[in-house]
Amino acid sequence: LTIDDLPSYWRPKVSIGMARRFNEVKGIERQLEKTFFLMAFNRDHMLGREVEEARSLFPPTCKVRVLKNNLVRKAMEGTEWAQLGPLLVGSNMFVFVESDRDLKPAIQAYIKMEKSFDRTAKLDAIKEEKGDDLTYDMKPLVGGIMSEEWDVLDGPGVLKLKDFPTKTELIGQIAGSIKQVTTKLAVGIRQVPTKLAIGIKATVEKGEEEGKSTVGEVA
């Protein structure tokens, strides 16, 4: 081995705490690689049982974790996820949604949790109590970001995704629209020969009555 073989994060001495933080960052990095949507919501003054109850409301396929903002930002470095970093303030829970199928249920679970624990009123009370000592804008829903799109969403923007269609649903909608157009086109095509046949038949009958041998002779 040479000095070039050492990783950039190598240190001659590492404490147990540093090793744990490093492993946690690597774990977050791996989770982000398979995440479709990431959202964060405030958990200030939530009791332990409330945190567990809140976690249980989300689909079991979603990863809901209490993480330190600085570790999440560290894991996001050098990726599109890093755009969410500046919004990560306060004490937060993070929801990693791995599939578009779980996006709507995850948003709906958050809405239910926020109402159940009256988070908006509780945070308003905290803000009033702390006053000028509060150094950031405390919000129930911090924000979120979706892979592939990479648009950073604030709280209201995240809530709009409660009706977000999955890719399967979108394909179904498109297929349904195409089917409607095809059906209308087919009906139109069927109607044209019918009308044309009726017209030709009437013309022929008129010609026969007038003693003309061909349709072309009918004026």
XYZ file of N, CA and C in Angstrom:
657
model
N 0.831 -1.197 0.000
C 0.000 0.000 0.000
C 0.869 1.252 0.000
N 0.385 2.283 -0.678
C 1.065 3.577 -0.678
C 0.111 4.622 -0.154
N 0.611 5.844 -0.035
C -0.234 6.944 0.452
C -1.416 7.190 -0.475
N -1.251 6.860 -1.764
C -2.340 7.064 -2.732
C -3.489 6.089 -2.520
N -3.195 4.992 -1.846
C -4.234 3.995 -1.611
C -5.142 4.357 -0.430
N -4.754 5.335 0.341
C -5.550 5.711 1.511
C -6.738 6.566 1.090
N -7.919 6.317 1.650
C -9.094 7.132 1.320
C -8.927 8.550 1.851
N -9.669 9.488 1.250
C -9.541 10.901 1.630
C -9.952 11.140 3.076
N -10.828 10.271 3.607
C -11.314 10.458 4.970
C -10.437 9.740 6.013
N -9.317 9.171 5.570
C -8.466 8.400 6.477
C -7.864 9.280 7.562
N -7.844 8.765 8.770
C -7.232 9.460 9.906
C -6.344 8.462 10.653
N -5.234 8.932 11.199
C -4.363 8.019 11.956
C -5.026 7.499 13.223
N -5.919 8.310 13.793
C -6.646 7.893 14.985
C -8.121 8.237 14.812
N -8.962 7.310 15.165
C -10.408 7.519 15.036
C -11.081 7.086 16.331
N -11.915 7.974 16.868
C -12.642 7.632 18.094
C -13.833 6.751 17.746
N -14.415 6.141 18.756
C -15.593 5.303 18.536
C -16.731 6.154 17.981
N -16.867 7.376 18.511
C -17.922 8.274 18.038
C -17.748 8.617 16.570
N -16.519 8.909 16.155
C -16.249 9.234 14.755
C -16.537 8.039 13.857
N -16.181 6.850 14.316
C -16.434 5.642 13.529
C -17.932 5.415 13.351
N -18.692 5.649 14.414
C -20.145 5.492 14.336
C -20.753 6.495 13.364
N -20.294 7.746 13.434
C -20.822 8.777 12.541
C -20.476 8.459 11.086
N -19.253 7.963 10.878
C -18.837 7.609 9.524
C -19.731 6.498 8.969
N -19.980 5.474 9.772
C -20.834 4.362 9.342
C -22.267 4.829 9.085
N -22.730 5.781 9.904
C -24.082 6.294 9.721
C -24.190 7.070 8.413
N -23.182 7.871 8.111
C -23.177 8.622 6.851
C -23.188 7.661 5.663
N -22.364 6.609 5.741
C -22.324 5.629 4.663
C -23.667 4.917 4.511
N -24.331 4.676 5.628
C -25.648 4.054 5.580
C -26.667 4.952 4.911
N -26.604 6.249 5.215
C -27.511 7.214 4.589
C -27.235 7.299 3.089
N -25.961 7.278 2.722
C -25.600 7.315 1.296
C -26.211 6.134 0.555
N -26.106 4.949 1.150
C -26.667 3.750 0.507
C -28.179 3.853 0.392
N -28.817 4.421 1.426
C -30.262 4.563 1.392
C -30.695 5.563 0.314
N -29.956 6.646 0.176
C -30.285 7.655 -0.835
C -30.203 7.081 -2.243
N -29.295 6.151 -2.459
C -29.126 5.550 -3.782
C -30.376 4.816 -4.247
N -31.200 4.344 -3.307
C -32.421 3.617 -3.687
C -33.693 4.362 -3.277
N -33.548 5.666 -3.049
C -34.694 6.479 -2.617
C -35.313 7.219 -3.787
N -36.639 7.165 -3.869
C -37.392 7.885 -4.896
C -37.737 9.292 -4.422
N -38.110 9.402 -3.152
C -38.504 10.697 -2.592
C -38.063 10.770 -1.141
N -37.559 11.938 -0.769
C -37.109 12.156 0.613
C -37.816 13.368 1.187
N -38.347 13.215 2.390
C -38.983 14.341 3.071
C -38.518 14.388 4.517
N -38.594 15.580 5.105
C -38.192 15.746 6.505
C -39.259 16.550 7.225
N -39.573 16.127 8.451
C -40.535 16.892 9.251
C -39.998 17.082 10.665
N -40.418 18.164 11.283
C -39.911 18.548 12.593
C -40.446 17.614 13.689
N -39.572 17.286 14.649
C -39.991 16.412 15.757
C -39.701 17.048 17.123
N -39.438 18.344 17.153
C -39.167 19.023 18.421
C -40.288 18.772 19.426
N -39.905 18.437 20.674
C -40.838 18.216 21.781
C -41.776 17.028 21.567
N -41.441 16.115 20.644
C -42.216 14.889 20.512
C -41.663 13.858 21.494
N -42.540 13.212 22.221
C -42.126 12.179 23.166
C -41.682 10.922 22.410
N -40.962 10.077 23.101
C -40.475 8.852 22.478
C -41.598 8.000 21.911
N -42.673 7.859 22.670
C -43.796 7.045 22.199
C -44.481 7.692 20.999
N -44.482 9.030 20.955
C -45.071 9.733 19.817
C -44.233 9.520 18.558
N -42.919 9.510 18.729
C -42.028 9.253 17.596
C -42.293 7.857 17.035
N -42.431 6.879 17.919
C -42.688 5.519 17.468
C -44.061 5.388 16.824
N -45.032 6.068 17.397
C -46.380 6.031 16.826
C -46.398 6.704 15.454
N -45.685 7.819 15.339
C -45.601 8.520 14.060
C -44.958 7.622 13.012
N -43.895 6.927 13.400
C -43.200 6.026 12.473
C -44.125 4.919 11.987
N -44.965 4.414 12.875
C -45.842 3.298 12.526
C -46.939 3.680 11.537
N -47.201 4.977 11.368
C -48.246 5.417 10.457
C -47.828 5.304 8.988
N -46.528 5.304 8.740
C -46.031 5.277 7.371
C -46.011 3.847 6.831
N -46.070 3.690 5.500
C -45.998 2.349 4.913
C -44.743 1.618 5.391
N -44.836 0.333 5.635
C -43.678 -0.418 6.147
C -42.487 -0.421 5.191
N -42.738 -0.149 3.922
C -41.649 -0.119 2.944
C -40.896 1.216 2.961
N -41.401 2.198 3.697
C -40.709 3.484 3.852
C -39.777 3.408 5.058
N -38.639 4.035 4.952
C -37.705 4.109 6.070
C -37.899 5.456 6.764
N -38.308 5.425 8.022
C -38.538 6.646 8.798
C -37.509 6.688 9.914
N -36.616 7.663 9.859
C -35.474 7.693 10.771
C -35.298 9.066 11.422
N -34.873 9.043 12.681
C -34.436 10.264 13.366
C -32.944 10.385 13.092
N -32.547 11.406 12.356
C -31.147 11.575 11.958
C -30.689 13.002 12.222
N -29.407 13.160 12.430
C -28.845 14.492 12.597
C -28.689 15.155 11.240
N -29.088 16.425 11.185
C -29.047 17.146 9.913
C -27.655 17.159 9.289
N -26.629 17.347 10.116
C -25.269 17.442 9.559
C -24.818 16.135 8.928
N -25.279 14.997 9.471
C -24.918 13.705 8.894
C -25.637 13.478 7.568
N -26.889 13.910 7.500
C -27.648 13.782 6.247
C -27.029 14.682 5.177
N -26.687 15.907 5.564
C -26.042 16.816 4.601
C -24.714 16.245 4.116
N -23.960 15.625 5.019
C -22.680 15.020 4.658
C -22.899 13.897 3.641
N -23.910 13.088 3.861
C -24.209 11.983 2.949
C -24.675 12.490 1.590
N -25.261 13.670 1.570
C -25.782 14.240 0.323
C -24.711 14.931 -0.515
N -23.573 15.198 0.069
C -22.531 15.957 -0.630
C -22.180 15.328 -1.976
N -22.097 16.185 -2.995
C -21.732 15.710 -4.327
C -22.859 15.077 -5.104
N -24.089 15.130 -4.569
C -25.255 14.561 -5.257
C -26.335 15.631 -5.400
N -27.352 15.318 -6.198
C -28.481 16.243 -6.383
C -29.287 16.400 -5.091
N -29.202 15.406 -4.221
C -29.929 15.470 -2.949
C -29.479 16.667 -2.108
N -28.248 17.115 -2.320
C -27.672 18.191 -1.506
C -28.474 19.479 -1.571
N -29.312 19.627 -2.575
C -30.130 20.839 -2.698
C -31.105 21.001 -1.526
N -31.445 19.873 -0.900
C -32.365 19.932 0.247
C -31.637 20.371 1.510
N -30.325 20.255 1.532
C -29.522 20.526 2.721
C -29.820 21.826 3.441
N -29.906 22.970 2.725
C -30.141 24.246 3.410
C -31.453 24.312 4.197
N -32.411 23.474 3.859
C -33.698 23.485 4.577
C -33.656 22.676 5.866
N -32.608 21.895 6.043
C -32.554 20.986 7.191
C -32.093 21.718 8.445
N -33.062 22.226 9.189
C -32.793 22.910 10.458
C -33.708 22.330 11.527
N -33.295 22.445 12.775
C -34.092 21.914 13.869
C -33.896 20.415 14.033
N -34.752 19.823 14.842
C -34.698 18.378 15.091
C -35.705 17.692 14.178
N -35.201 16.822 13.297
C -36.070 16.289 12.247
C -36.129 14.770 12.203
N -37.231 14.292 11.616
C -37.371 12.903 11.207
C -37.364 12.884 9.694
N -36.700 11.880 9.135
C -36.580 11.773 7.691
C -37.345 10.553 7.192
N -38.067 10.755 6.090
C -38.841 9.672 5.486
C -38.248 9.371 4.115
N -37.704 8.161 3.960
C -37.133 7.720 2.688
C -38.176 6.860 1.975
N -38.721 7.378 0.885
C -39.725 6.655 0.103
C -39.013 6.027 -1.094
N -39.008 4.710 -1.154
C -38.236 4.022 -2.184
C -38.996 3.821 -3.486
N -40.326 3.819 -3.441
C -41.127 3.550 -4.640
C -42.191 4.626 -4.826
N -42.501 4.936 -6.072
C -43.550 5.928 -6.333
C -44.904 5.443 -5.833
N -45.048 4.120 -5.691
C -46.309 3.570 -5.171
C -46.568 3.990 -3.727
N -45.496 4.279 -3.000
C -45.638 4.621 -1.585
C -45.682 6.127 -1.331
N -45.578 6.927 -2.392
C -45.518 8.371 -2.179
C -46.819 8.920 -1.605
N -47.942 8.623 -2.239
C -49.226 9.114 -1.729
C -49.511 8.623 -0.309
N -49.349 7.319 -0.030
C -49.566 6.843 1.345
C -48.653 7.527 2.359
N -47.415 7.839 1.944
C -46.474 8.491 2.861
C -46.923 9.910 3.182
N -47.357 10.646 2.174
C -47.839 12.018 2.394
C -49.100 11.996 3.243
N -49.990 11.069 2.952
C -51.223 10.953 3.726
C -50.931 10.571 5.172
N -49.920 9.745 5.382
C -49.520 9.364 6.741
C -49.001 10.583 7.495
N -48.215 11.413 6.818
C -47.705 12.627 7.475
C -48.862 13.548 7.866
N -49.809 13.740 6.958
C -50.961 14.615 7.242
C -51.714 14.110 8.468
N -51.905 12.800 8.541
C -52.590 12.203 9.689
C -51.792 12.428 10.964
N -50.476 12.250 10.891
C -49.613 12.432 12.048
C -49.642 13.881 12.533
N -49.564 14.807 11.614
C -49.548 16.219 11.993
C -50.834 16.617 12.724
N -51.958 16.096 12.242
C -53.244 16.403 12.885
C -53.367 15.687 14.230
N -52.940 14.421 14.260
C -53.077 13.621 15.486
C -52.300 14.225 16.647
N -51.096 14.737 16.365
C -50.245 15.291 17.408
C -50.301 16.814 17.471
N -51.208 17.406 16.682
C -51.411 18.868 16.721
C -50.070 19.603 16.601
N -49.278 19.191 15.614
C -47.917 19.698 15.504
C -47.848 21.201 15.231
N -48.741 21.707 14.417
C -48.701 23.142 14.082
C -48.886 23.994 15.332
N -49.882 23.655 16.147
C -50.142 24.422 17.368
C -48.987 24.294 18.360
N -48.417 23.089 18.465
C -47.311 22.885 19.406
C -46.077 23.682 18.999
N -45.789 23.708 17.707
C -44.622 24.462 17.253
C -44.854 25.966 17.374
N -46.079 26.393 17.168
C -46.399 27.814 17.364
C -46.156 28.212 18.815
N -46.517 27.316 19.739
C -46.300 27.580 21.167
C -44.809 27.644 21.486
N -44.027 26.759 20.868
C -42.575 26.761 21.078
C -41.967 28.061 20.550
N -42.407 28.477 19.374
C -41.884 29.709 18.777
C -42.217 30.922 19.644
N -43.428 30.928 20.198
C -43.816 32.047 21.066
C -42.992 32.049 22.349
N -42.722 30.854 22.862
C -41.947 30.738 24.101
C -40.495 31.175 23.890
N -39.890 30.772 22.796
C -38.481 31.080 22.536
C -38.278 32.492 22.009
N -39.259 32.993 21.295
C -39.165 34.362 20.804
C -37.933 34.604 19.937
N -37.191 35.633 20.271
C -36.000 36.006 19.487
C -34.849 35.024 19.645
N -34.939 34.121 20.626
C -33.872 33.141 20.817
C -33.894 32.051 19.745
N -35.023 31.959 19.037
C -35.134 30.960 17.978
C -34.412 31.484 16.739
N -33.450 30.742 16.263
C -32.596 31.225 15.170
C -33.037 30.751 13.783
N -34.132 30.027 13.694
C -34.611 29.563 12.389
C -36.130 29.518 12.384
N -36.700 29.428 11.197
C -38.149 29.380 11.056
C -38.622 27.946 11.280
N -39.199 27.683 12.417
C -39.637 26.337 12.778
C -40.952 25.999 12.076
N -40.926 24.940 11.263
C -42.105 24.522 10.513
C -42.379 23.045 10.770
N -43.658 22.654 10.780
C -43.975 21.230 10.988
C -43.374 20.342 9.905
N -43.525 20.759 8.650
C -43.000 19.998 7.522
C -41.871 20.802 6.883
N -40.666 20.295 6.996
C -39.481 21.030 6.534
C -39.429 21.138 5.022
N -39.610 20.019 4.331
C -39.564 20.019 2.872
C -39.237 18.647 2.334
N -39.046 18.585 1.016
C -38.740 17.301 0.396
C -38.129 17.492 -0.979
N -37.676 16.385 -1.552
C -37.086 16.412 -2.884
C -37.295 15.048 -3.538
N -37.584 15.075 -4.853
C -37.859 13.853 -5.599
C -36.720 13.565 -6.572
N -36.266 12.323 -6.596
C -35.211 11.957 -7.529
C -35.709 12.113 -8.961
N -34.809 12.322 -9.862
C -35.058 12.523 -11.289
C -35.563 13.938 -11.579
N -36.435 14.461 -10.726
C -36.915 15.832 -10.913
C -35.956 16.824 -10.240
N -35.577 16.518 -8.999
C -34.627 17.304 -8.207
C -35.083 18.727 -7.914
N -36.389 18.933 -7.875
C -36.916 20.230 -7.444
C -37.125 20.184 -5.937
N -36.563 21.151 -5.225
C -36.727 21.206 -3.773
C -38.118 21.749 -3.466
N -38.860 21.038 -2.639
C -40.221 21.413 -2.294
C -40.289 21.863 -0.843
N -41.021 22.953 -0.598
C -41.270 23.363 0.781
C -42.447 22.551 1.319
N -42.885 22.854 2.530
C -43.977 22.089 3.131
C -45.224 22.016 2.275
N -45.784 23.170 1.867
C -46.993 23.142 1.022
C -46.770 22.388 -0.282
N -45.564 22.490 -0.836
C -45.266 21.775 -2.075
C -45.300 20.268 -1.880
N -44.797 19.804 -0.754
C -44.813 18.368 -0.448
C -46.253 17.870 -0.294
N -47.079 18.650 0.379
C -48.467 18.234 0.625
C -49.258 18.083 -0.671
N -48.883 18.810 -1.707
C -49.578 18.698 -2.996
C -49.378 17.323 -3.624
N -48.379 16.592 -3.169
C -48.094 15.271 -3.731
C -49.014 14.181 -3.184
N -49.956 14.553 -2.342
C -50.861 13.548 -1.762
C -51.723 12.880 -2.832
N -51.833 13.504 -4.005
C -52.590 12.923 -5.117
C -51.676 12.573 -6.283
N -50.387 12.435 -6.011
C -49.409 12.166 -7.063
C -49.648 10.787 -7.676
N -49.845 10.690 -9.000
C -50.088 9.387 -9.623
C -48.794 8.600 -9.792
N -48.882 7.298 -9.659
C -47.720 6.446 -9.905
C -47.518 6.314 -11.412
N -46.369 5.762 -11.804
C -46.108 5.553 -13.231
C -47.146 4.621 -13.831
N -47.548 3.604 -13.071
C -48.559 2.660 -13.547
C -49.885 3.353 -13.777
N -50.264 4.233 -12.838
C -51.511 4.978 -12.983
C -51.452 5.917 -14.180
N -50.294 6.560 -14.392
C -50.133 7.454 -15.539
C -50.262 6.686 -16.848
N -49.639 5.512 -16.913
C -49.731 4.687 -18.119
C -51.177 4.292 -18.374
N -51.901 3.949 -17.293
C -53.308 3.597 -17.421
C -54.142 4.758 -17.936
N -53.853 5.968 -17.420
C -54.587 7.150 -17.865
C -54.319 7.439 -19.339
N -53.042 7.325 -19.733
C -52.684 7.572 -21.125
C -53.328 6.534 -22.037
N -53.265 5.256 -21.593
C -53.869 4.187 -22.384
C -55.369 4.400 -22.519
N -56.012 4.853 -21.440
C -57.441 5.123 -21.483
C -57.774 6.232 -22.454
N -56.931 7.280 -22.463
C -57.155 8.405 -23.376
C -56.995 7.952 -24.819
N -55.950 7.133 -25.072
C -55.718 6.635 -26.431
C -56.886 5.759 -26.875
N -57.401 4.938 -25.942
C -58.514 4.054 -26.269
C -59.749 4.855 -26.644
N -59.994 5.952 -25.915
C -61.155 6.796 -26.208
C -61.038 7.400 -27.599
N -59.829 7.902 -27.899
C -59.611 8.503 -29.219
C -59.780 7.448 -30.304
N -59.218 6.245 -30.079
C -59.310 5.159 -31.053
C -60.756 4.742 -31.269
N -61.518 4.674 -30.177
C -62.923 4.295 -30.264
C -63.712 5.305 -31.076
N -63.467 6.598 -30.793
C -64.167 7.650 -31.532
C -63.798 7.607 -33.008
N -62.507 7.341 -33.281
C -62.049 7.261 -34.657
C -62.692 6.079 -35.371
N -62.761 4.935 -34.670
C -63.358 3.739 -35.262
C -64.834 3.954 -35.557
N -65.539 4.594 -34.635
C -66.963 4.889 -34.842
C -67.130 5.781 -36.053
N -66.250 6.787 -36.152
C -66.314 7.706 -37.293
C -66.064 6.987 -38.601
N -65.066 6.071 -38.576
C -64.737 5.316 -39.791
C -65.900 4.419 -40.185
N -66.540 3.806 -39.175
C -67.677 2.936 -39.472
C -68.852 3.725 -40.039
N -69.025 4.939 -39.561
C -70.147 5.758 -39.989
C -69.993 6.235 -41.428
N -68.748 6.512 -41.831
C -68.518 7.036 -43.177
C -68.973 6.067 -44.256
N -68.537 4.793 -44.231
C -69.006 3.852 -45.257
C -70.520 3.684 -45.250
N -71.124 3.695 -44.079
C -72.568 3.532 -43.976
C -73.290 4.666 -44.678
N -72.882 5.902 -44.374
C -73.506 7.066 -44.994
C -73.274 7.062 -46.501
N -72.017 6.656 -46.864
C -71.662 6.618 -48.282
C -72.485 5.560 -49.004
N -72.653 4.405 -48.364
C -73.426 3.324 -48.977
C -74.881 3.729 -49.151
N -75.429 4.395 -48.145
C -76.817 4.850 -48.221
C -76.972 5.837 -49.376
N -75.978 6.735 -49.482
C -76.033 7.729 -50.555
C -75.946 7.091 -51.928
N -75.031 6.120 -52.057
C -74.870 5.434 -53.354
C -76.139 4.672 -53.702
N -76.713 3.983 -52.704
C -77.925 3.189 -52.932
C -79.055 4.088 -53.401
N -79.199 5.239 -52.752
C -80.255 6.171 -53.131
C -80.047 6.691 -54.546
N -78.772 6.928 -54.873
C -78.473 7.443 -56.214
C -78.783 6.400 -57.286
N -78.393 5.145 -56.989
C -78.665 4.063 -57.930
C -80.154 3.894 -58.141
N -80.907 3.890 -57.022
C -82.357 3.717 -57.118
C -82.980 4.845 -57.937
N -82.478 6.055 -57.754
C -82.992 7.195 -58.510
C -82.711 7.007 -59.999
N -81.514 6.490 -60.308
C -81.141 6.276 -61.705
C -82.001 5.220 -62.353
N -82.269 4.157 -61.584
C -83.103 3.097 -62.132
C -84.497 3.599 -62.443
N -85.019 4.451 -61.557
C -86.357 4.994 -61.767
C -86.406 5.847 -63.033
N -85.290 6.531 -63.329
C -85.250 7.431 -64.470
C -84.724 6.732 -65.722
N -84.416 5.419 -65.601
C -83.990 4.647 -66.747
C -82.552 4.839 -67.136
N -81.709 5.279 -66.180
C -80.280 5.486 -66.477
C -79.507 4.269 -66.019
N -78.571 3.842 -66.834
C -77.887 2.583 -66.592
C -76.740 2.676 -65.613
N -76.108 3.860 -65.463
C -74.951 3.999 -64.564
C -75.173 5.130 -63.602
N -74.415 5.070 -62.496
C -74.513 6.129 -61.494
C -74.036 7.436 -62.103
N -73.046 7.344 -62.964
C -72.478 8.568 -63.553
C -73.481 9.336 -64.375
N -74.506 8.634 -64.864
C -75.521 9.307 -65.698
C -76.553 10.050 -64.874
N -76.573 9.766 -63.591
C -77.555 10.414 -62.724
C -77.086 11.832 -62.410
N -77.874 12.848 -62.706
C -77.470 14.230 -62.491
C -78.215 14.787 -61.289
